[in-house]
Amino acid sequence: MEQTVTEVLTAATDSVTLINAVNGGSHDVTGMTQAKINEMVQRNVDHLELILEYTEPNVAGDSSDKSSYTDAIATGKAYIAAN
């Protein structure tokens, strides 16, 4: 069974939540080096960028609001650049 755009975006929300939590300091990163934290954030940024390019289902062409995803991508990139 193929996923719908809504299902794909709902699943991608986990990456948004993680990026925002790391940036806001509320994600537990105990025992992680900054390099490992940055790798984790980058994986989630990469995941979101990939999701937004999907054409099956057509996430890329869908008109739904994707600002939380694009905002999280920008936040993640800024976090990595600063750390």
C-alpha positions as YAML, in Angstrom:
chain: A
units: angstrom
residues:
- id: 1
  name: MET
  ca: [0.00, 0.00, 0.00]
- id: 2
  name: GLU
  ca: [1.44, 3.35, -1.04]
- id: 3
  name: GLN
  ca: [1.65, 6.18, 1.42]
- id: 4
  name: THR
  ca: [-0.20, 9.43, 0.92]
- id: 5
  name: VAL
  ca: [1.50, 12.83, 1.00]
- id: 6
  name: THR
  ca: [-0.06, 13.44, 4.42]
- id: 7
  name: GLU
  ca: [1.31, 10.17, 5.79]
- id: 8
  name: VAL
  ca: [4.80, 10.92, 4.48]
- id: 9
  name: LEU
  ca: [4.80, 14.43, 5.94]
- id: 10
  name: THR
  ca: [3.42, 13.19, 9.25]
- id: 11
  name: ALA
  ca: [6.28, 10.69, 9.50]
- id: 12
  name: ALA
  ca: [8.80, 13.43, 8.64]
- id: 13
  name: THR
  ca: [7.56, 15.45, 11.61]
- id: 14
  name: ASP
  ca: [9.84, 13.34, 13.85]
- id: 15
  name: SER
  ca: [12.84, 14.93, 12.12]
- id: 16
  name: VAL
  ca: [11.37, 18.40, 12.60]
- id: 17
  name: THR
  ca: [10.83, 17.69, 16.29]
- id: 18
  name: LEU
  ca: [14.36, 16.37, 16.78]
- id: 19
  name: ILE
  ca: [16.05, 19.28, 15.00]
- id: 20
  name: ASN
  ca: [14.04, 21.83, 16.97]
- id: 21
  name: ALA
  ca: [14.68, 20.02, 20.26]
- id: 22
  name: VAL
  ca: [18.43, 19.86, 19.69]
- id: 23
  name: ASN
  ca: [18.50, 23.52, 18.70]
- id: 24
  name: GLY
  ca: [16.40, 24.47, 21.72]
- id: 25
  name: GLY
  ca: [18.48, 22.41, 24.12]
- id: 26
  name: SER
  ca: [15.66, 20.09, 25.17]
- id: 27
  name: HIS
  ca: [16.93, 16.94, 23.41]
- id: 28
  name: ASP
  ca: [19.07, 14.75, 25.66]
- id: 29
  name: VAL
  ca: [22.51, 14.57, 24.08]
- id: 30
  name: THR
  ca: [24.28, 13.29, 27.19]
- id: 31
  name: GLY
  ca: [27.44, 11.45, 26.25]
- id: 32
  name: MET
  ca: [27.42, 12.67, 22.66]
- id: 33
  name: THR
  ca: [30.24, 14.72, 21.22]
- id: 34
  name: GLN
  ca: [29.36, 17.86, 19.30]
- id: 35
  name: ALA
  ca: [30.48, 16.11, 16.13]
- id: 36
  name: LYS
  ca: [28.00, 13.28, 16.76]
- id: 37
  name: ILE
  ca: [25.21, 15.75, 17.53]
- id: 38
  name: ASN
  ca: [25.95, 17.58, 14.30]
- id: 39
  name: GLU
  ca: [25.92, 14.27, 12.38]
- id: 40
  name: MET
  ca: [22.51, 13.44, 13.87]
- id: 41
  name: VAL
  ca: [21.12, 16.85, 12.95]
- id: 42
  name: GLN
  ca: [22.59, 16.57, 9.43]
- id: 43
  name: ARG
  ca: [20.96, 13.14, 8.90]
- id: 44
  name: ASN
  ca: [17.61, 14.64, 9.81]
- id: 45
  name: VAL
  ca: [18.16, 17.69, 7.58]
- id: 46
  name: ASP
  ca: [19.08, 15.33, 4.72]
- id: 47
  name: HIS
  ca: [15.98, 13.24, 5.42]
- id: 48
  name: LEU
  ca: [13.70, 16.27, 5.28]
- id: 49
  name: GLU
  ca: [15.28, 17.56, 2.08]
- id: 50
  name: LEU
  ca: [14.79, 14.14, 0.49]
- id: 51
  name: ILE
  ca: [11.17, 13.89, 1.65]
- id: 52
  name: LEU
  ca: [10.34, 17.29, 0.19]
- id: 53
  name: GLU
  ca: [11.66, 16.12, -3.20]
- id: 54
  name: TYR
  ca: [9.47, 12.97, -3.31]
- id: 55
  name: THR
  ca: [7.41, 12.61, -6.46]
- id: 56
  name: GLU
  ca: [5.74, 9.35, -5.41]
- id: 57
  name: PRO
  ca: [3.70, 10.30, -3.55]
- id: 58
  name: ASN
  ca: [3.99, 13.77, -5.00]
- id: 59
  name: VAL
  ca: [5.18, 15.67, -1.93]
- id: 60
  name: ALA
  ca: [7.16, 18.07, -4.13]
- id: 61
  name: GLY
  ca: [4.08, 19.09, -6.11]
- id: 62
  name: ASP
  ca: [1.60, 19.05, -3.26]
- id: 63
  name: SER
  ca: [0.23, 22.43, -2.20]
- id: 64
  name: SER
  ca: [0.07, 21.70, 1.54]
- id: 65
  name: ASP
  ca: [1.98, 23.95, 3.95]
- id: 66
  name: LYS
  ca: [5.51, 22.62, 4.28]
- id: 67
  name: SER
  ca: [6.92, 25.59, 6.19]
- id: 68
  name: SER
  ca: [7.59, 23.60, 9.37]
- id: 69
  name: TYR
  ca: [9.81, 21.26, 7.33]
- id: 70
  name: THR
  ca: [11.67, 24.00, 5.46]
- id: 71
  name: ASP
  ca: [12.05, 25.96, 8.71]
- id: 72
  name: ALA
  ca: [13.54, 22.87, 10.42]
- id: 73
  name: ILE
  ca: [15.98, 22.42, 7.53]
- id: 74
  name: ALA
  ca: [17.13, 26.03, 7.93]
- id: 75
  name: THR
  ca: [17.33, 25.65, 11.72]
- id: 76
  name: GLY
  ca: [19.37, 22.46, 11.41]
- id: 77
  name: LYS
  ca: [21.81, 24.01, 8.95]
- id: 78
  name: ALA
  ca: [22.21, 27.09, 11.15]
- id: 79
  name: TYR
  ca: [22.76, 24.89, 14.23]
- id: 80
  name: ILE
  ca: [25.49, 22.92, 12.48]
- id: 81
  name: ALA
  ca: [27.16, 26.09, 11.19]
- id: 82
  name: ALA
  ca: [27.20, 27.53, 14.72]
- id: 83
  name: ASN
  ca: [28.46, 24.34, 16.35]
...
